[in-house]
Amino acid sequence: MAKKGHKYIFVVGGVMSGVGKGVATSSIAKILQAKGFIVNPIKIDPYLNVDAGTMNPTEHGEVFVLRSGLETDQDMGNYERFLDVDLRDEDYMTSGMVYKTVIERERALGYKGKFVETIPHVRDEIIQRLERAAEVNGSQISIIEIGGTIGDFQNALYIEAARVMEMQHPDDVLMVMVSYLPVPNKIGEMKTKPTQNAVRQLNSYGIQPDLIIARSEVVLDRRRKEKLAIWCNVRAEHVISAPDIESIYEVPLNFEKDNLSDIILDLLKIRARRKGDLTRWRGFVRRTLKAKKTVPIAIVGKYFDTGDFVLADAYISVIEAIKFSGAKLNVKPVLTWLDSKDFENGALPLSELKKYGGVIVPGGFGETGVEGKLKVIQYVREHKIPYFGLCYGMQLAVVEYARHLAGLKDAHTTEINPKTAHPVIWVMPAQKKNIEERKYGGTMRLGVYPAYLKKGTIARAAYGKEIVEERHRHRYEVNPEYIKKLEGAGLVFSGVSPDKVLMEIAELPKKKHPFFLGTQFHPEFQARPLHPHPLFTAFLAAAIKHRRSN
Ligand code: GLN
């Protein structure tokens, strides 16, 4: 089974979810990458969905799309952003995928008539997938985040796989527990007991954590570290304090204050390949924290129903992309969430939009809030407020333009009105078949496609090149039948597919509007801290200018 010499770091969560296991995993990967290793982070989602594509963003958060088109968990986005690499299909695993492979193999007589059982067959499929991921990445260290919390039924099998791997190659496997230490208001003291219990639970699986990352509101004092050391059988130096901080991108820097990469390399019995250098990263963090100038940006969406926590989660890549461009331009973007339904029913007047430097309508599906978004788009177009539409935000900009400037009154997307007289946004025949046959999983236009950019446009100027590749996730497209008409009315399709059939970017000339641009793709998926996305940067620059002149 597990190959000797390749190192595996498993990250498991104790006490409760949502305390930053993904950021801890990304940060561990980051500091090891800085020491010269090829690392590959892996996310394991223990649910039975085959991928994250069919899940509702209000429940699950954003669906992050890889280059290949695989629809994954938002943690994958964090890994890509921290490491500045494109991840592969092999770096993501759900129980749905694992079981599907095992069951299909069984149907093909792959188990030669034997009983097929969770142990060993499913467990071994998990281990094989981890090995394959290491192989295709050519990595030296894999960092594997096991979703859920210790004690869940769902993830026990993955922890068992880790145990077997560690038993076979004790020097090659490291177990990290990310735990939470509450400071209850009334008591005013940091409590270690929940973490002690979580460790005990992990022990009951036959696993001893090598490191504890202690998440808390505040820094862990020496006393707590010693207490955990005694009760959890982990050396006090191996309890790493991870207090709440302003920016998640500071976490790798904080870890290194405790020399975490050296501790990990010692435990794995390997030597750094170079002196870790996080200078550029530190510069980026400093710029995000120090920027004094602010620019207010409105995001008009609909996935806000379950409160603030989910709200940020559903659009996380968009938020981060704005931040990265902010760091580049030395401004702090201040984001406000506006629910498009409020513009529909008049709870918010459109003049509210005057407060912002720019407005974004991000990706979305279905009917809710669409008319509100259309009103917003019309308003910002007419009032020359910078506008950036992402996927649905582009499609709806085309609908709005068709209705009010191309004389196509009833224009719509067939996603909302299949009977519209002017289906300016429609589905290509292949997609139509998918919908009719209810084949929804993994069948959208997904992943990277090239686009050719027209000279003299905002898009071309922003990217500074002719051919770009961007990630997609949508079923509907601009209807080729209406392109002439829309262009005749002044809309510019500044990015098109190589065969010129699919419209990838729509914009208005700078003479008419300072920044009115929509992309059929999702530029946010490729924005990185040290490589901000050129379109987000161009939009933000326009927003700053708009604020200054108003
Ligand atoms: N609902 C639209 C489509 O399927 C847009 C999707 C999106 O914004 N990601 O084409």
PDB file of N, CA, C and O in Angstrom, residues 302-303 340-341 344 364-374 392 396 412-413 415-418:
ATOM      1  N   LYS A 302     -28.330  36.831  -4.294  1.00  0.00           N
ATOM      2  CA  LYS A 302     -29.550  36.331  -3.647  1.00  0.00           C
ATOM      3  C   LYS A 302     -29.308  35.238  -2.609  1.00  0.00           C
ATOM      4  O   LYS A 302     -30.218  34.864  -1.900  1.00  0.00           O
ATOM      5  N   TYR A 303     -28.088  34.719  -2.542  1.00  0.00           N
ATOM      6  CA  TYR A 303     -27.878  33.606  -1.622  1.00  0.00           C
ATOM      7  C   TYR A 303     -27.558  34.092  -0.216  1.00  0.00           C
ATOM      8  O   TYR A 303     -26.536  33.773   0.359  1.00  0.00           O
ATOM      9  N   SER A 340     -30.959  41.202  -4.023  1.00  0.00           N
ATOM     10  CA  SER A 340     -31.664  41.683  -5.229  1.00  0.00           C
ATOM     11  C   SER A 340     -33.181  41.672  -5.040  1.00  0.00           C
ATOM     12  O   SER A 340     -33.894  42.458  -5.654  1.00  0.00           O
ATOM     13  N   LYS A 341     -33.670  40.819  -4.147  1.00  0.00           N
ATOM     14  CA  LYS A 341     -35.116  40.768  -3.900  1.00  0.00           C
ATOM     15  C   LYS A 341     -35.610  42.087  -3.312  1.00  0.00           C
ATOM     16  O   LYS A 341     -36.743  42.493  -3.535  1.00  0.00           O
ATOM     17  N   GLU A 344     -36.505  44.410  -5.957  1.00  0.00           N
ATOM     18  CA  GLU A 344     -37.706  43.972  -6.649  1.00  0.00           C
ATOM     19  C   GLU A 344     -38.951  44.506  -5.959  1.00  0.00           C
ATOM     20  O   GLU A 344     -39.847  45.058  -6.571  1.00  0.00           O
ATOM     21  N   GLY A 364     -25.272  33.022 -10.516  1.00  0.00           N
ATOM     22  CA  GLY A 364     -26.498  32.604  -9.847  1.00  0.00           C
ATOM     23  C   GLY A 364     -27.338  31.714 -10.750  1.00  0.00           C
ATOM     24  O   GLY A 364     -27.036  31.534 -11.931  1.00  0.00           O
ATOM     25  N   PHE A 365     -28.363  31.179 -10.174  1.00  0.00           N
ATOM     26  CA  PHE A 365     -29.253  30.279 -10.898  1.00  0.00           C
ATOM     27  C   PHE A 365     -30.695  30.591 -10.531  1.00  0.00           C
ATOM     28  O   PHE A 365     -30.974  31.011  -9.406  1.00  0.00           O
ATOM     29  N   GLY A 366     -31.585  30.360 -11.475  1.00  0.00           N
ATOM     30  CA  GLY A 366     -33.005  30.415 -11.167  1.00  0.00           C
ATOM     31  C   GLY A 366     -33.586  31.809 -11.132  1.00  0.00           C
ATOM     32  O   GLY A 366     -32.916  32.807 -11.385  1.00  0.00           O
ATOM     33  N   GLU A 367     -34.860  31.841 -10.759  1.00  0.00           N
ATOM     34  CA  GLU A 367     -35.672  33.025 -10.971  1.00  0.00           C
ATOM     35  C   GLU A 367     -35.598  34.076  -9.854  1.00  0.00           C
ATOM     36  O   GLU A 367     -35.728  35.275 -10.115  1.00  0.00           O
ATOM     37  N   THR A 368     -35.394  33.607  -8.621  1.00  0.00           N
ATOM     38  CA  THR A 368     -35.481  34.540  -7.491  1.00  0.00           C
ATOM     39  C   THR A 368     -34.560  35.746  -7.686  1.00  0.00           C
ATOM     40  O   THR A 368     -33.383  35.576  -7.968  1.00  0.00           O
ATOM     41  N   GLY A 369     -35.127  36.900  -7.522  1.00  0.00           N
ATOM     42  CA  GLY A 369     -34.316  38.115  -7.532  1.00  0.00           C
ATOM     43  C   GLY A 369     -33.860  38.589  -8.897  1.00  0.00           C
ATOM     44  O   GLY A 369     -33.154  39.595  -8.994  1.00  0.00           O
ATOM     45  N   VAL A 370     -34.248  37.892  -9.953  1.00  0.00           N
ATOM     46  CA  VAL A 370     -33.751  38.256 -11.281  1.00  0.00           C
ATOM     47  C   VAL A 370     -34.230  39.639 -11.723  1.00  0.00           C
ATOM     48  O   VAL A 370     -33.437  40.452 -12.215  1.00  0.00           O
ATOM     49  N   GLU A 371     -35.501  39.929 -11.540  1.00  0.00           N
ATOM     50  CA  GLU A 371     -35.988  41.244 -11.965  1.00  0.00           C
ATOM     51  C   GLU A 371     -35.298  42.360 -11.185  1.00  0.00           C
ATOM     52  O   GLU A 371     -35.040  43.426 -11.716  1.00  0.00           O
ATOM     53  N   GLY A 372     -34.992  42.093  -9.925  1.00  0.00           N
ATOM     54  CA  GLY A 372     -34.247  43.061  -9.110  1.00  0.00           C
ATOM     55  C   GLY A 372     -32.864  43.300  -9.700  1.00  0.00           C
ATOM     56  O   GLY A 372     -32.405  44.443  -9.813  1.00  0.00           O
ATOM     57  N   LYS A 373     -32.213  42.232 -10.100  1.00  0.00           N
ATOM     58  CA  LYS A 373     -30.878  42.371 -10.692  1.00  0.00           C
ATOM     59  C   LYS A 373     -30.958  43.171 -11.993  1.00  0.00           C
ATOM     60  O   LYS A 373     -30.114  44.019 -12.270  1.00  0.00           O
ATOM     61  N   LEU A 374     -31.989  42.895 -12.793  1.00  0.00           N
ATOM     62  CA  LEU A 374     -32.139  43.620 -14.062  1.00  0.00           C
ATOM     63  C   LEU A 374     -32.322  45.120 -13.813  1.00  0.00           C
ATOM     64  O   LEU A 374     -31.770  45.951 -14.520  1.00  0.00           O
ATOM     65  N   TYR A 392     -23.963  34.824 -14.569  1.00  0.00           N
ATOM     66  CA  TYR A 392     -25.368  35.280 -14.594  1.00  0.00           C
ATOM     67  C   TYR A 392     -25.397  36.795 -14.729  1.00  0.00           C
ATOM     68  O   TYR A 392     -26.245  37.362 -15.414  1.00  0.00           O
ATOM     69  N   LEU A 396     -27.528  38.557 -17.611  1.00  0.00           N
ATOM     70  CA  LEU A 396     -28.606  39.503 -17.305  1.00  0.00           C
ATOM     71  C   LEU A 396     -28.300  40.887 -17.857  1.00  0.00           C
ATOM     72  O   LEU A 396     -29.211  41.626 -18.238  1.00  0.00           O
ATOM     73  N   HIS A 412     -35.353  37.732 -22.800  1.00  0.00           N
ATOM     74  CA  HIS A 412     -35.062  37.077 -21.529  1.00  0.00           C
ATOM     75  C   HIS A 412     -34.098  35.917 -21.739  1.00  0.00           C
ATOM     76  O   HIS A 412     -33.727  35.607 -22.876  1.00  0.00           O
ATOM     77  N   THR A 413     -33.746  35.296 -20.630  1.00  0.00           N
ATOM     78  CA  THR A 413     -33.005  34.046 -20.716  1.00  0.00           C
ATOM     79  C   THR A 413     -34.042  32.922 -20.643  1.00  0.00           C
ATOM     80  O   THR A 413     -35.003  33.018 -19.860  1.00  0.00           O
ATOM     81  N   GLU A 415     -33.756  30.273 -19.270  1.00  0.00           N
ATOM     82  CA  GLU A 415     -33.718  29.677 -17.931  1.00  0.00           C
ATOM     83  C   GLU A 415     -34.928  30.144 -17.124  1.00  0.00           C
ATOM     84  O   GLU A 415     -35.474  29.404 -16.317  1.00  0.00           O
ATOM     85  N   ILE A 416     -35.353  31.387 -17.348  1.00  0.00           N
ATOM     86  CA  ILE A 416     -36.462  31.957 -16.586  1.00  0.00           C
ATOM     87  C   ILE A 416     -37.754  31.916 -17.383  1.00  0.00           C
ATOM     88  O   ILE A 416     -38.810  31.601 -16.856  1.00  0.00           O
ATOM     89  N   ASN A 417     -37.665  32.297 -18.652  1.00  0.00           N
ATOM     90  CA  ASN A 417     -38.866  32.289 -19.480  1.00  0.00           C
ATOM     91  C   ASN A 417     -38.626  31.517 -20.779  1.00  0.00           C
ATOM     92  O   ASN A 417     -38.183  32.083 -21.779  1.00  0.00           O
ATOM     93  N   PRO A 418     -38.931  30.224 -20.772  1.00  0.00           N
ATOM     94  CA  PRO A 418     -38.657  29.399 -21.954  1.00  0.00           C
ATOM     95  C   PRO A 418     -39.478  29.840 -23.169  1.00  0.00           C
ATOM     96  O   PRO A 418     -39.146  29.502 -24.290  1.00  0.00           O
TER      97      PRO A 418
END
